[in-house]
mmCIF file of C-alpha atoms in Angstrom:
data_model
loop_
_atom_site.group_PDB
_atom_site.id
_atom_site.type_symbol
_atom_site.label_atom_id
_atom_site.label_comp_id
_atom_site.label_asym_id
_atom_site.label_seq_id
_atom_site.Cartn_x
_atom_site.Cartn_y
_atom_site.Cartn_z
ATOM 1 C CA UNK C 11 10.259 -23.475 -3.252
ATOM 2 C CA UNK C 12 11.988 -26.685 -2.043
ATOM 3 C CA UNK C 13 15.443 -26.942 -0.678
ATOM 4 C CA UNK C 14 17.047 -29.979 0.029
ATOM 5 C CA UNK C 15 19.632 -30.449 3.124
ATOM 6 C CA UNK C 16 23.326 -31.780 2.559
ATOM 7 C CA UNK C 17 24.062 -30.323 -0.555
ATOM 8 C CA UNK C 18 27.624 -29.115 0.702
ATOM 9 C CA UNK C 19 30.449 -31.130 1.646
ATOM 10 C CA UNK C 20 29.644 -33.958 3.887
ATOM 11 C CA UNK C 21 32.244 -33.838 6.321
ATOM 12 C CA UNK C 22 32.703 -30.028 6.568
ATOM 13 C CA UNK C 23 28.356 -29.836 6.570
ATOM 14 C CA UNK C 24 28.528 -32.653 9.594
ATOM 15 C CA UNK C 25 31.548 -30.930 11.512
ATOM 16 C CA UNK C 26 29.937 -27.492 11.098
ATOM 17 C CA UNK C 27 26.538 -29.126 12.724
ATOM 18 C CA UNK C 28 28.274 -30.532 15.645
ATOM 19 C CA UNK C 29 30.578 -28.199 16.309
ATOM 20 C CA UNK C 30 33.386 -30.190 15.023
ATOM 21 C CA UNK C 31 35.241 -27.273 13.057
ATOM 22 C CA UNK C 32 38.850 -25.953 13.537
ATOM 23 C CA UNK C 33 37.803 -22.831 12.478
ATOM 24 C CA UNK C 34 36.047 -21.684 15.479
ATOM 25 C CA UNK C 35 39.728 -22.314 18.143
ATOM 26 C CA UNK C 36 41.924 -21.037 15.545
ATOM 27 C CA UNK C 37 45.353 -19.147 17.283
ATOM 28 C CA UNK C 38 45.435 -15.329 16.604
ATOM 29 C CA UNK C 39 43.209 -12.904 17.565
ATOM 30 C CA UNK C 40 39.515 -13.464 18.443
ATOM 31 C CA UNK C 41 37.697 -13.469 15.014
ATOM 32 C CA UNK C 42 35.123 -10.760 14.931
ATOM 33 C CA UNK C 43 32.600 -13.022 13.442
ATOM 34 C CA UNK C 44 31.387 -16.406 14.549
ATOM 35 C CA UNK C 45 29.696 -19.451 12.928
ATOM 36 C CA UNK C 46 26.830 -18.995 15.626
ATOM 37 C CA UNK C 47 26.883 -14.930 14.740
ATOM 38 C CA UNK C 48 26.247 -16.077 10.690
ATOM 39 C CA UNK C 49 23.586 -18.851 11.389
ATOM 40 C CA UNK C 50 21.893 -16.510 13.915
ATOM 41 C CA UNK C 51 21.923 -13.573 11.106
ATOM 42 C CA UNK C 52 20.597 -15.912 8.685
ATOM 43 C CA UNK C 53 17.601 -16.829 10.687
ATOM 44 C CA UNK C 54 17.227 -13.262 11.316
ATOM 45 C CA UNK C 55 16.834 -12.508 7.418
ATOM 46 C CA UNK C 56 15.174 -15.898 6.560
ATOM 47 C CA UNK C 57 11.983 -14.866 8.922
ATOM 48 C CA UNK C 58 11.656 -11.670 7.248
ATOM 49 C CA UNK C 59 12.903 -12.266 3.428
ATOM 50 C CA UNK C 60 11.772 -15.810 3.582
ATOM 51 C CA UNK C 61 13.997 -18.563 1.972
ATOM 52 C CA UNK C 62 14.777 -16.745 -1.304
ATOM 53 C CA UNK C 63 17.587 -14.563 1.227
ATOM 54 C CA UNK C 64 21.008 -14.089 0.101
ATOM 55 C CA UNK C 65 24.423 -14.161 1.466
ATOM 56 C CA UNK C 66 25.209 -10.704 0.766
ATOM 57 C CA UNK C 67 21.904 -9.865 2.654
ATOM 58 C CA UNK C 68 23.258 -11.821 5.590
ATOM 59 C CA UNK C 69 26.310 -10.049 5.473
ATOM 60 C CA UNK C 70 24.749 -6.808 5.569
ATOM 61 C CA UNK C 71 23.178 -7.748 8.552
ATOM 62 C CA UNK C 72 26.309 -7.888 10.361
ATOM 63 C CA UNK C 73 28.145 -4.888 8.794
ATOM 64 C CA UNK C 74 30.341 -7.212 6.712
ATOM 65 C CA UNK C 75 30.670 -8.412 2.593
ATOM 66 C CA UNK C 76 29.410 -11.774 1.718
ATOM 67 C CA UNK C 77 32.815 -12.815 1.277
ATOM 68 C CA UNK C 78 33.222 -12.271 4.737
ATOM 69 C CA UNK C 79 31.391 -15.224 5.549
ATOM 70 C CA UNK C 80 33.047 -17.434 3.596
ATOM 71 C CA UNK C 81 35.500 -18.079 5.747
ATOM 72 C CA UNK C 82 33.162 -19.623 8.932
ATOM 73 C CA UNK C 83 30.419 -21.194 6.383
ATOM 74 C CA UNK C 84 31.368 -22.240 2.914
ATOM 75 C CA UNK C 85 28.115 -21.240 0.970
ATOM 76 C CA UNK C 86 24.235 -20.875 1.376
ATOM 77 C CA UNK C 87 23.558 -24.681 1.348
ATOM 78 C CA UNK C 88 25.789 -25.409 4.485
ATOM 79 C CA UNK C 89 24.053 -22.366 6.034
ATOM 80 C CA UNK C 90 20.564 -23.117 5.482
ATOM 81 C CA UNK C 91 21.871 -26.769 7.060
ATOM 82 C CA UNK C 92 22.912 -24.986 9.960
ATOM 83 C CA UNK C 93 20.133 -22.257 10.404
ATOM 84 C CA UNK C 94 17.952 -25.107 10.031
ATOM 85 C CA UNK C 95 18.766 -26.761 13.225
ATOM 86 C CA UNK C 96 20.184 -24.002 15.127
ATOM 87 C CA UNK C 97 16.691 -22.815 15.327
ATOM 88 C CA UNK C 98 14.568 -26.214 16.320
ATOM 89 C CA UNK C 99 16.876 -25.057 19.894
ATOM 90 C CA UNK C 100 14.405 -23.042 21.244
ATOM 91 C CA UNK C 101 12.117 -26.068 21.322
ATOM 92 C CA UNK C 102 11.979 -27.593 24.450
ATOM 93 C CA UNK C 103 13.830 -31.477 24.647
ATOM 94 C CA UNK C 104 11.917 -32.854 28.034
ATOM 95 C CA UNK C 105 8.443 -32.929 28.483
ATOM 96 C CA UNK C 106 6.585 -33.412 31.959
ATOM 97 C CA UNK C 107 4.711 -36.994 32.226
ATOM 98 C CA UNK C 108 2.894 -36.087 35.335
ATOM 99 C CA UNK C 109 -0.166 -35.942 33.670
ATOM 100 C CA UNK C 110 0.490 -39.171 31.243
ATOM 101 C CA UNK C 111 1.535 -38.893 27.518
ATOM 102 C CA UNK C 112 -1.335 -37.429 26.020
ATOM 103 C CA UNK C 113 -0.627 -34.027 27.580
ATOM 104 C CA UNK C 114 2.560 -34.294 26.589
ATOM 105 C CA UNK C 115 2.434 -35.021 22.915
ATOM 106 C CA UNK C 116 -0.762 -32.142 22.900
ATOM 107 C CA UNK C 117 2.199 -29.857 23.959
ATOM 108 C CA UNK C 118 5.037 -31.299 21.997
ATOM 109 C CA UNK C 119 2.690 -30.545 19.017
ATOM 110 C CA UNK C 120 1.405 -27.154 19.950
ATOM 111 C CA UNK C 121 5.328 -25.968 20.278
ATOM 112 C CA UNK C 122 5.781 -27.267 17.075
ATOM 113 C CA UNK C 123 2.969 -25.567 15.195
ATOM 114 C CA UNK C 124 3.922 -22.091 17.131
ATOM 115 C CA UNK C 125 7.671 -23.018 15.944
ATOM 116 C CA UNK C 126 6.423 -23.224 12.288
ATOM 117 C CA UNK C 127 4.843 -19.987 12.845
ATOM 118 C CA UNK C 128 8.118 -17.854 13.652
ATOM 119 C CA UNK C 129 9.524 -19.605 11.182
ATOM 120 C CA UNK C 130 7.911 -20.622 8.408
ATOM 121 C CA UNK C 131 10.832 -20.552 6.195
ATOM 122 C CA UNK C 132 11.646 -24.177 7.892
ATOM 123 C CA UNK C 133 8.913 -25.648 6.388
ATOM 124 C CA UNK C 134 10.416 -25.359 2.830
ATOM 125 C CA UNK C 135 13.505 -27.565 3.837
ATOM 126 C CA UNK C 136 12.668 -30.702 2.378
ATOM 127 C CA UNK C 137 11.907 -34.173 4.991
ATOM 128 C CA UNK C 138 13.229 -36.210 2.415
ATOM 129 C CA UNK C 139 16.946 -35.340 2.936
ATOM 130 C CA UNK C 140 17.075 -34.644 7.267
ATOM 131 C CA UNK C 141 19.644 -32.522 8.420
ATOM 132 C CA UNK C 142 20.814 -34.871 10.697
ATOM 133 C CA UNK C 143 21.583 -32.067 13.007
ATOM 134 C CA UNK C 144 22.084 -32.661 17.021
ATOM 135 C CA UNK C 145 18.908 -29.999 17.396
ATOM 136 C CA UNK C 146 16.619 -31.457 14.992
ATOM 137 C CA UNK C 147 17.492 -35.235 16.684
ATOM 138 C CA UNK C 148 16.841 -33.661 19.642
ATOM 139 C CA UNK C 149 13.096 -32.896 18.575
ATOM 140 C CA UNK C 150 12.259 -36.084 17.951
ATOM 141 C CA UNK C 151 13.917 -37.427 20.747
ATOM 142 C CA UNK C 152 11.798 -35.631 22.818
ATOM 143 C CA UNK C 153 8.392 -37.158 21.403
ATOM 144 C CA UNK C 154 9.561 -40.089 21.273
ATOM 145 C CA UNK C 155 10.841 -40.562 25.092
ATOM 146 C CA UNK C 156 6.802 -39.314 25.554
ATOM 147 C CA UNK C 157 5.504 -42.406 23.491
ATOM 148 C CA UNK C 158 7.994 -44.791 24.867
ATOM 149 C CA UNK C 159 5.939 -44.194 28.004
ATOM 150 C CA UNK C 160 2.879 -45.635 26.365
ATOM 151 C CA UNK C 161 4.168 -49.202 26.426
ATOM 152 C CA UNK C 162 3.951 -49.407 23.102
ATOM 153 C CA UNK C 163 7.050 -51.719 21.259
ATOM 154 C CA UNK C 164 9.334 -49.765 18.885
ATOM 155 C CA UNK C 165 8.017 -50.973 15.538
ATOM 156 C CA UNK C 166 4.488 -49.258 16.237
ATOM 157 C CA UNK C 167 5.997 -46.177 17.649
ATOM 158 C CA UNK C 168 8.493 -45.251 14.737
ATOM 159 C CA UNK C 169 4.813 -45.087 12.619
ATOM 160 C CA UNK C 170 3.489 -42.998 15.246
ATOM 161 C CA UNK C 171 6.072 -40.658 15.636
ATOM 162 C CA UNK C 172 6.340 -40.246 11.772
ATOM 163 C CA UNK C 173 2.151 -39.429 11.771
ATOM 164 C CA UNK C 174 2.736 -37.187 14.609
ATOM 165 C CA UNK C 175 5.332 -34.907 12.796
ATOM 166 C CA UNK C 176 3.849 -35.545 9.122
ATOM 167 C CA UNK C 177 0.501 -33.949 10.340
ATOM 168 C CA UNK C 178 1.760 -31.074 12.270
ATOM 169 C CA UNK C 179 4.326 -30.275 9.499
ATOM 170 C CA UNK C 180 1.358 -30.543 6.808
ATOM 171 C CA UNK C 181 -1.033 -28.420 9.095
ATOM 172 C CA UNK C 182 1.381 -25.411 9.620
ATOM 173 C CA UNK C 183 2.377 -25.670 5.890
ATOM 174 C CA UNK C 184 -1.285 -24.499 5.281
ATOM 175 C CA UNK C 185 -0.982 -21.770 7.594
ATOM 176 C CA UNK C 186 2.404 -20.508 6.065
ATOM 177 C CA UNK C 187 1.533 -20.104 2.485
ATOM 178 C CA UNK C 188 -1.624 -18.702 3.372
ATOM 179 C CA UNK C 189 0.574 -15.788 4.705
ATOM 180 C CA UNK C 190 2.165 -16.033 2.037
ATOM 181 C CA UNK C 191 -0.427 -15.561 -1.003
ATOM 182 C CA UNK C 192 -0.738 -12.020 -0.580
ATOM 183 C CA UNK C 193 2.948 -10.965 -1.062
ATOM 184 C CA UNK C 194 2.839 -13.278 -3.620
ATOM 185 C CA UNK C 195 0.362 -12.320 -5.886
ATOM 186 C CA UNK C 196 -0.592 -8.890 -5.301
ATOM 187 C CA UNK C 197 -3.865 -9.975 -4.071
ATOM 188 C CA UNK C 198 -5.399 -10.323 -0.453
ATOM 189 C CA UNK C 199 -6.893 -13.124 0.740
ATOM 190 C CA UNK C 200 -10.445 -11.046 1.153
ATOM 191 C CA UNK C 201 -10.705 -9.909 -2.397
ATOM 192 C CA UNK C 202 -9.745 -13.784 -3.918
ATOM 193 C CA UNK C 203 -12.486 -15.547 -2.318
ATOM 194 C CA UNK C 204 -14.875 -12.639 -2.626
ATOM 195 C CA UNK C 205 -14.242 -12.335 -6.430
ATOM 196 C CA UNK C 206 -14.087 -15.914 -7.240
ATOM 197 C CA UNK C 207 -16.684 -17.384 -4.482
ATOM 198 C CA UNK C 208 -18.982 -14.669 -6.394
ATOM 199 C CA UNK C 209 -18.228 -15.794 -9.780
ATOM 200 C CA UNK C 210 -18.658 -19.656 -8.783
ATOM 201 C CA UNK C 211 -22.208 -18.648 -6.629
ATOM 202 C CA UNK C 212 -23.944 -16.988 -10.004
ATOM 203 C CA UNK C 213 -22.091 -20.060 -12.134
ATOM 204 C CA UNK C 214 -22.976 -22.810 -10.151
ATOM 205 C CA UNK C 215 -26.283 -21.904 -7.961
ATOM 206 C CA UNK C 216 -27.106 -25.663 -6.884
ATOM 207 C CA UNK C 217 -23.404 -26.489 -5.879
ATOM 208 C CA UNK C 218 -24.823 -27.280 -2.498
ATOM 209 C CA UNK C 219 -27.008 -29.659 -4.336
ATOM 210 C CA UNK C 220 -24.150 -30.868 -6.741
ATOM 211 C CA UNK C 221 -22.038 -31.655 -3.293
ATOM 212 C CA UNK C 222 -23.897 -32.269 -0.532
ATOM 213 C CA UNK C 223 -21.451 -33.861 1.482
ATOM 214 C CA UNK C 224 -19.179 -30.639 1.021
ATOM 215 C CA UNK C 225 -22.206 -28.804 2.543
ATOM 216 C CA UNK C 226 -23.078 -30.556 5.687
ATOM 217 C CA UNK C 227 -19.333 -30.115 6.462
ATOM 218 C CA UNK C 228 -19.552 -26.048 5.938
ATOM 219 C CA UNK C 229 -22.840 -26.208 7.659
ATOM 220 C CA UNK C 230 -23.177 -24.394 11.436
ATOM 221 C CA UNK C 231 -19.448 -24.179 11.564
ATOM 222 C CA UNK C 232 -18.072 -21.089 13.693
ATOM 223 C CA UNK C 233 -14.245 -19.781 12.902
ATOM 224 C CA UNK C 234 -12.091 -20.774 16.355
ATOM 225 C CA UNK C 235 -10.304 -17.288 16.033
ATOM 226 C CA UNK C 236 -12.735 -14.865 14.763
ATOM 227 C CA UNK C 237 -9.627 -12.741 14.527
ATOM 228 C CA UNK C 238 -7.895 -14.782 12.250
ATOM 229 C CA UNK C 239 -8.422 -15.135 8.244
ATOM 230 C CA UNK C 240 -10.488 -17.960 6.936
ATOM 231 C CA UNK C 241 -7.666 -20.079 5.533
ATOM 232 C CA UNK C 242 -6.047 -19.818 9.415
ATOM 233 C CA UNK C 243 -8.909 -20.550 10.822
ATOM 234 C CA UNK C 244 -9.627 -23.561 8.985
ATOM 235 C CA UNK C 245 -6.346 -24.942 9.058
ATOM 236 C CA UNK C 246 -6.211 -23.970 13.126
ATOM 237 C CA UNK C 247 -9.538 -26.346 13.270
ATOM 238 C CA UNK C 248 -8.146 -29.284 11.576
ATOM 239 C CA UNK C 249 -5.248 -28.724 13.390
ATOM 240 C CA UNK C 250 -6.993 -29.302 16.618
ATOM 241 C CA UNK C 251 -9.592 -31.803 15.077
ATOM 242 C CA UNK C 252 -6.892 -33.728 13.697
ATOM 243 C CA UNK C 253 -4.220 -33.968 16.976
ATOM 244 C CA UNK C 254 -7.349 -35.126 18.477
ATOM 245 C CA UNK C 255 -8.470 -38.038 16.365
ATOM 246 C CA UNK C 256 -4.752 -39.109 16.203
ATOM 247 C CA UNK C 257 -4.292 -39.098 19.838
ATOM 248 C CA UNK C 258 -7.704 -41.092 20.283
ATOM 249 C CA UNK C 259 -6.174 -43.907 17.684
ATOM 250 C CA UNK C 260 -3.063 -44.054 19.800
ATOM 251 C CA UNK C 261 -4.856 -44.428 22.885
ATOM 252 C CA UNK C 262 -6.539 -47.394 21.135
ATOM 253 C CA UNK C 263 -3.383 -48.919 20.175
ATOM 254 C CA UNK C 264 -2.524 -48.484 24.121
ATOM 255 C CA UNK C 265 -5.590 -50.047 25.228
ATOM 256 C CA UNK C 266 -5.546 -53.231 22.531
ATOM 257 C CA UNK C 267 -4.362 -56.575 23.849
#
């Protein structure tokens, strides 16, 4: 499932993202419900229901009707916006440079991947529309003003930058829907690969043969987390592997005339 950002009304979407709306210092009594109280709700439901949550379920939350919350937000799509960036927040927006950038960025990533994990409903908000939400500016912000550090000029960084979040998104993405399959299908992960790895083995008995290359990658390798399923554990590897190599080209790119 893929939702795309800004589907509401442009103005009311941008004023409710920056806190530009009237209808939080209206005169009268103190409402007993809140933008922030809604988008917080919403987050609450999204990281248990996933994205496929409804308004009335959000309501319910709060001991109210879904027409209740019509008033502060004016449907899903502006909420989503808003629950959307109201939870990149609890990422930090300075990172310490004592150590140089490479720290840095290994950190900036590693928040990022644990983000995705408490909420992996994020990761079905589409890149191709942003936000454009103060939070969500903020995040990038703060891996850029780590690069920046590198000396190297703008036009290489913006690629950088771009890899940076592209791969961490992509990695977590793994992780989610492999949490996800279960639920999903009615199957655990354990009895898919047992059945069909099975199936394939008494099929196929020279696949090693057939793909040798495939082999010598699965050969000697030890899970990171042997508490973790093997889809996790793979993707956890390549996260690691992968930061790595990146952060090795980058140091390159520091290091060339």
């Amino acid at each position: 499932m893929v939702v795309y950002a800004g589907q509401g009304d442009p103005r009311r979407s941008i004023e409710l993202l920056w806190r530009g709306s009237a209808v939080e210092n209206r005169p009268g009594p103190k409402p007993g419900l809140s933008v922030d109280l809604i988008v917080d709700a919403g987050i609450a439901v999204a990281d248990e229901q996933g994205m496929a949550f409804s308004m009335r379920a959000v309501g319910e939350r709060l001991g109210r009707t879904a027409m209740a919350l019509y008033t502060y937000v004016p449907g899903k799509n502006e909420l989503v916006d808003l629950m959307y960036d109201r939870a990149m927040a609890s990422l930090p927006t300075v990172y310490v440079l004592d150590d140089g950038w490479r720290p840095a960025v290994t950190a900036w990533a590693h928040d990022m991947w644990e983000f995705y994990g408490r909420h992996p409903w994020v990761l079905q908000v589409s890149q191709a529309r942003p936000v454009l939400g103060p939070h969500e500016f903020a995040v990038i912000e703060a891996l850029a003003a780590i690069l920046v550090s590198t000396g190297l000029p703008g036009r290489r960084l913006r690629g950088i930058v771009g890899a940076i979040n592209y791969f961490v998104r992509g990695a977590a993405q793994t992780i989610a829907e492999a949490r996800a399959a279960g639920g999903a299908t009615g199957e655990a992960d354990e009895e898919w690969w047992y059945a069909r790895s099975a199936v394939l083995v008494e099929l196929e008995p020279d696949l090693a043969k057939k793909f040798p290359m495939l082999h010598v990658l699965e050969n000697d390798r030890e899970p990171v987390d042997p508490s973790l399923p093997y889809l996790e554990n793979d993707a956890l590897e390549n996260f690691r592997s992968g930061l790595g190599v990146l952060l090795d080209g980058i140091e390159a790119a520091v290091a060339k005339p």
